[in-house]
Coordinates of C-alpha atoms in Angstrom, one line a residue:
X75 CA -25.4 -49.9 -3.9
X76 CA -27.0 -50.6 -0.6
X77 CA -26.3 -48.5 2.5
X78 CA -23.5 -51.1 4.0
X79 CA -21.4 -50.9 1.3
X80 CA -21.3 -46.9 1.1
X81 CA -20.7 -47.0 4.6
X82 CA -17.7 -49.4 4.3
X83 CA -16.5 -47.4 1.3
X84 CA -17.0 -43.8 3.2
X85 CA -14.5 -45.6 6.1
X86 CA -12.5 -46.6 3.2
X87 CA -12.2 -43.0 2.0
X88 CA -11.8 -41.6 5.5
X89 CA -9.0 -44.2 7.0
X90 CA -7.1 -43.4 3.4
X91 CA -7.1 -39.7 4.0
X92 CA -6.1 -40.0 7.5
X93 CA -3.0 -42.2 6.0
X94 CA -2.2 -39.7 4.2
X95 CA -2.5 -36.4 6.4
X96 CA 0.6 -34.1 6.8
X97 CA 0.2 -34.7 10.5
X98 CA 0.8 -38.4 10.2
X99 CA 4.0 -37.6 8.2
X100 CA 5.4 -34.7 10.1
X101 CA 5.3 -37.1 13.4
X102 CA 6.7 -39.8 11.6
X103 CA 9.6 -38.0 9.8
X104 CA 10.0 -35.6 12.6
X105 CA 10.2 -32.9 10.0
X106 CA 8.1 -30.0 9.2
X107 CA 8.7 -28.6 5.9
X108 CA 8.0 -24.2 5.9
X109 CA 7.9 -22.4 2.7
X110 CA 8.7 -18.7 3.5
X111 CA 10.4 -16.0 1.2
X112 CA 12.9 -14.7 4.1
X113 CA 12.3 -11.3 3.2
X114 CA 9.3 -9.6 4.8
X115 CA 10.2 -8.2 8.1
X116 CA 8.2 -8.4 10.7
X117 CA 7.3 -11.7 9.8
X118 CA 9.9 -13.4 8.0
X119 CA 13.4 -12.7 7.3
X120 CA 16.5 -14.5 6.2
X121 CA 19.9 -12.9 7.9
X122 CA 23.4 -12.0 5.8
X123 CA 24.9 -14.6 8.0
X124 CA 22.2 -17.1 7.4
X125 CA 19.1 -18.4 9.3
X126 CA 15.9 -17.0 9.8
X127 CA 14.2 -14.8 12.4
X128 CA 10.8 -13.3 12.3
X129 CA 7.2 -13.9 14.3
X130 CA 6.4 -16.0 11.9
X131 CA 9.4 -18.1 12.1
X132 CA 9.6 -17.9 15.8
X133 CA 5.5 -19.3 15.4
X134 CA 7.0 -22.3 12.8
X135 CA 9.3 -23.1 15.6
X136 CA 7.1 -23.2 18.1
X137 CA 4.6 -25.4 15.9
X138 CA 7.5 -27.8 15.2
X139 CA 8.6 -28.1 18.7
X140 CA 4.7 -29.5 19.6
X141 CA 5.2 -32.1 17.1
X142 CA 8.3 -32.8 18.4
X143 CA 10.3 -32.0 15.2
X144 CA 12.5 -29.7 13.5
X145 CA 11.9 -27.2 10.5
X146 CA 13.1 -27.8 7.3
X147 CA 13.2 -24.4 5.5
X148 CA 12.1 -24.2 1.9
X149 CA 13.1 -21.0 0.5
X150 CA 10.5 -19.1 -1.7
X151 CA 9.6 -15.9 -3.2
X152 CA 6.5 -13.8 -3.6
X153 CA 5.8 -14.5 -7.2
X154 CA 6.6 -18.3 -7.0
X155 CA 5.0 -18.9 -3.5
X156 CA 2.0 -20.8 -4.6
X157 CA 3.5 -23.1 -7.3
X158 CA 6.7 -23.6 -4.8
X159 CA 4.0 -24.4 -2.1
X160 CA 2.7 -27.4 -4.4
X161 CA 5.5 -28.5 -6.1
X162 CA 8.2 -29.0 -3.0
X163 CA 5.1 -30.0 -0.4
X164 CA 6.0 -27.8 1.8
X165 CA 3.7 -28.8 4.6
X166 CA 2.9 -24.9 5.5
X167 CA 3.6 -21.4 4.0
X168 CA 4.0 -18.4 6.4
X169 CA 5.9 -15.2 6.7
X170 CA 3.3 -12.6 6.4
X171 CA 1.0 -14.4 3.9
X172 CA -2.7 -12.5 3.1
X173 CA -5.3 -14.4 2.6
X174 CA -6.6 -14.4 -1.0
X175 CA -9.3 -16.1 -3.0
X176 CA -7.0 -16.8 -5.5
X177 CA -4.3 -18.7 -3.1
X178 CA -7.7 -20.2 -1.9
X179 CA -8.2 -22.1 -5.5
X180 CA -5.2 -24.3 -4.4
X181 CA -4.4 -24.4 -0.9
X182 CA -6.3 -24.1 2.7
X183 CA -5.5 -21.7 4.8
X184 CA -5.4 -21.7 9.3
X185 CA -7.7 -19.3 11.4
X186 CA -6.1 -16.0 10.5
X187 CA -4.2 -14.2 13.1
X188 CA -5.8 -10.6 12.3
X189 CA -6.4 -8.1 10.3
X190 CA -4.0 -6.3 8.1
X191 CA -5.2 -4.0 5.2
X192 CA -2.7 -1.9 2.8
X193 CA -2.2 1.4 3.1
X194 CA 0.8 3.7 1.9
X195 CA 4.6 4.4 3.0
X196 CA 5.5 7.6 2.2
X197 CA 8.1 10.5 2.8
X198 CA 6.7 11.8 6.2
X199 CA 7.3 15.0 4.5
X200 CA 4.5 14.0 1.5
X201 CA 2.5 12.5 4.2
X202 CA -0.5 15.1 3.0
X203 CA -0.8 14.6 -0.3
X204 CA -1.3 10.6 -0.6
X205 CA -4.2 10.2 1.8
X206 CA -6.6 8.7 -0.9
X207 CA -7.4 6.7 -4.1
X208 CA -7.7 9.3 -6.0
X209 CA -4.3 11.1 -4.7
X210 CA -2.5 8.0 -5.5
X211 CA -3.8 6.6 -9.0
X212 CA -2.0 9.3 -10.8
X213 CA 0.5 9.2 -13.3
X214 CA 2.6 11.2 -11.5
X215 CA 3.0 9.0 -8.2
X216 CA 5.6 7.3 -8.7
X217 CA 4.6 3.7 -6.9
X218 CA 7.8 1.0 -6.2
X219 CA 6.6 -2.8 -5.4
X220 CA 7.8 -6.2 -5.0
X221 CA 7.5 -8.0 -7.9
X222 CA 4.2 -10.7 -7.2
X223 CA 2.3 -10.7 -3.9
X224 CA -0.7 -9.0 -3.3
X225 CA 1.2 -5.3 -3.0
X226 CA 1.8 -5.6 -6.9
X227 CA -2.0 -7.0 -7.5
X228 CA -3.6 -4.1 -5.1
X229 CA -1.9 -1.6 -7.5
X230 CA -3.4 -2.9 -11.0
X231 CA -6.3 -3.6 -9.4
X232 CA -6.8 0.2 -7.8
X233 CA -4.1 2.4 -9.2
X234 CA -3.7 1.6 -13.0
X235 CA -2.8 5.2 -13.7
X236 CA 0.2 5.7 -11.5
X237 CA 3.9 5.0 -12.5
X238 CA 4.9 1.7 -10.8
X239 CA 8.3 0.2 -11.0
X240 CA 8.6 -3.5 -10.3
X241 CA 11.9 -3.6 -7.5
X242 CA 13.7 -6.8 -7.0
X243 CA 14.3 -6.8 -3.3
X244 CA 12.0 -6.4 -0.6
X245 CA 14.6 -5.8 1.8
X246 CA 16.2 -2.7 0.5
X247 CA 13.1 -1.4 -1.2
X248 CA 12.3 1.1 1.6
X249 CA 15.6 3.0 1.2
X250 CA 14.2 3.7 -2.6
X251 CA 11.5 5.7 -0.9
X252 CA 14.2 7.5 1.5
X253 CA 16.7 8.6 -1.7
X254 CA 13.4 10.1 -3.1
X255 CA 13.8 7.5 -6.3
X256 CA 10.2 6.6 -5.9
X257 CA 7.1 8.4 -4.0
X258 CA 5.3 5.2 -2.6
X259 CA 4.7 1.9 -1.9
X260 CA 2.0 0.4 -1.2
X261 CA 1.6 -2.4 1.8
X262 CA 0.2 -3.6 4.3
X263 CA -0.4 -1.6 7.3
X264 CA 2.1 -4.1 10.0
X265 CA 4.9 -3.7 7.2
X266 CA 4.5 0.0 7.1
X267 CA 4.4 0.7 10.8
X268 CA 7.3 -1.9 11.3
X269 CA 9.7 -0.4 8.7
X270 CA 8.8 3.4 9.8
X271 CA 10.2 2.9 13.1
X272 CA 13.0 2.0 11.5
X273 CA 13.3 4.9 9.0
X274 CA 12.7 7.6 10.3
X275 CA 11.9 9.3 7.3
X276 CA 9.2 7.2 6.7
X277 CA 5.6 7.1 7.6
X278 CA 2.7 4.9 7.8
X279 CA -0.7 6.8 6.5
X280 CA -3.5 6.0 8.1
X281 CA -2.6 2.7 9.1
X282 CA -6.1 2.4 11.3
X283 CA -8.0 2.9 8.3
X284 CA -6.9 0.7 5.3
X285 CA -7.5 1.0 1.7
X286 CA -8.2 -2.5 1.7
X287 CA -9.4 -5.2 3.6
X288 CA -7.0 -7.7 4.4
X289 CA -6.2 -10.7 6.7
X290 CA -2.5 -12.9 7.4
X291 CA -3.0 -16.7 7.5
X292 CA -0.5 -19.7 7.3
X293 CA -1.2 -21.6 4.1
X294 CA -1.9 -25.5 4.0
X295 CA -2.4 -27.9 1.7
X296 CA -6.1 -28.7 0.3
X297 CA -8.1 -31.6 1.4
X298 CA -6.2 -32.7 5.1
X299 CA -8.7 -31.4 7.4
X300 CA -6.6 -33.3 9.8
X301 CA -3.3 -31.3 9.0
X302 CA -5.7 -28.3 9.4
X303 CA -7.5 -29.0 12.5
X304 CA -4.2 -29.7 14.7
X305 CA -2.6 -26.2 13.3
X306 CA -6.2 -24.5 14.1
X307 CA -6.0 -25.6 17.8
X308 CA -2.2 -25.3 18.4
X309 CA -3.2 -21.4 17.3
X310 CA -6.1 -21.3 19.3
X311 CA -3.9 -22.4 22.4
X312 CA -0.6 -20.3 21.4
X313 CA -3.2 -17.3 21.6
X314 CA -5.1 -17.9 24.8
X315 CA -2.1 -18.7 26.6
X316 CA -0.2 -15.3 25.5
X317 CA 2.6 -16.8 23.4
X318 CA 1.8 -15.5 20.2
X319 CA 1.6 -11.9 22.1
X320 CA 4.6 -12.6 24.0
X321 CA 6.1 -13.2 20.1
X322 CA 4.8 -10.4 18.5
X323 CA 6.4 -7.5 21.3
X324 CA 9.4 -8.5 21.1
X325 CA 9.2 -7.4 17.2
X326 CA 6.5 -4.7 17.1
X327 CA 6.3 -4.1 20.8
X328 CA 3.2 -4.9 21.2
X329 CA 0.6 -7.4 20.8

């Protein structure tokens, strides 16, 4: 095959992909399509009465709006985000969403917006005794999770020995904690801080120095780098010109 015809078939390859990009469709259909599980305050939270609120959901709105469309909410959960992600196209995935390898296998992910390690909510009263690993990963800790997500996976992975009770709403979970029907969950460090303020029972430990490593991102899918590139600059440009801060305050109170 000479040099011509690979160039003809690389433009080939590249208009078809560009055909096919999310961006393309979104403009077109004047839709975007927005996994989210509706239940992970700060970030993402369906209300009693219906609709959503959240940074995260006030971001998808803003992200709509510069394509001149209108969100189409595809409802999810933690331990069916990535297959729902795939199956119903949902053109991004956001409400608090870490950045894993694993979610990396099957879709891309935007410039993360930070960093955001787990660390433990706890009684403020048992504050002392689960500062560490070792405090933690015993069988008498009594650990209460969300069922899938990368909470659940952060405890097999570095507290096998403790007691851990899968809980079926991530709403509610924290009051568990308060009525002394579990000892801890583990989380990430905005989540902590967030529902502490709002319990005052509650605190964060160590919320400046996480257990784990750990970044948010909004998920995309694989292989439309120009799907990816638009939703990298309309971040870049929602940071620099303060309305992701502006966002974030009004729910954490500061940027």
């Amino acid at each position: 095959m000479n040099k011509f015809v690979i160039s003809a078939a690389l433009i080939v390859i590249s208009a078809t992909a560009q055909a096919q990009s999310r961006l393309e469709n979104i403009t077109s259909s004047k839709t975007l399509k927005v996994c989210t599980t509706g239940d992970y305050k700060p970030y993402s939270f369906l209300r009693p009465e219906g609709g959503y609120e959240g940074i995260d959901i006030a971001m998808a709105e803003s992200l709509a709006s510069s394509l001149d469309a209108k969100v189409e909410w595809v409802p999810t959960t933690w331990k069916t985000l990535t297959p729902d992600f795939l199956a119903k196209q949902c053109d991004i995935a956001l409400g608090g969403v870490s950045v894993t390898l694993k979610r990396q296998l099957t879709a891309w992910f935007a410039q993360p917006l930070g960093n955001d390690g787990k660390i433990p909510l706890v009684r403020c009263e048992d504050k002392a005794r689960y500062q560490t690993i070792k405090q933690l990963n015993q069988p008498a800790v009594r650990l209460i999770e969300p069922a899938g997500g990368t909470n659940e996976a952060f405890v097999h992975s570095h507290l096998p020995a403790a007691s851990l009770t899968l809980f079926h709403d991530n709403v509610t979970i924290f009051q568990q904690l308060v009525d002394k029907k579990a000892d801890v969950m583990i989380t990430d460090a905005s989540e902590a801080q967030y529902q502490a303020k709002r319990y005052p029972q509650l605190c964060a430990v160590n919320p400046d120095r996480p257990m784990q490593y750990g970044e948010k991102g909004y998920m995309l899918p694989q292989n439309d780098i120009g799907w990816k590139l638009y939703v990298d600059q309309w971040l870049h440009l929602s940071v620099a010109t303060g309305e992701y801060a502006k966002i974030v305050t009004q729910w954490l109170g500061k940027a």
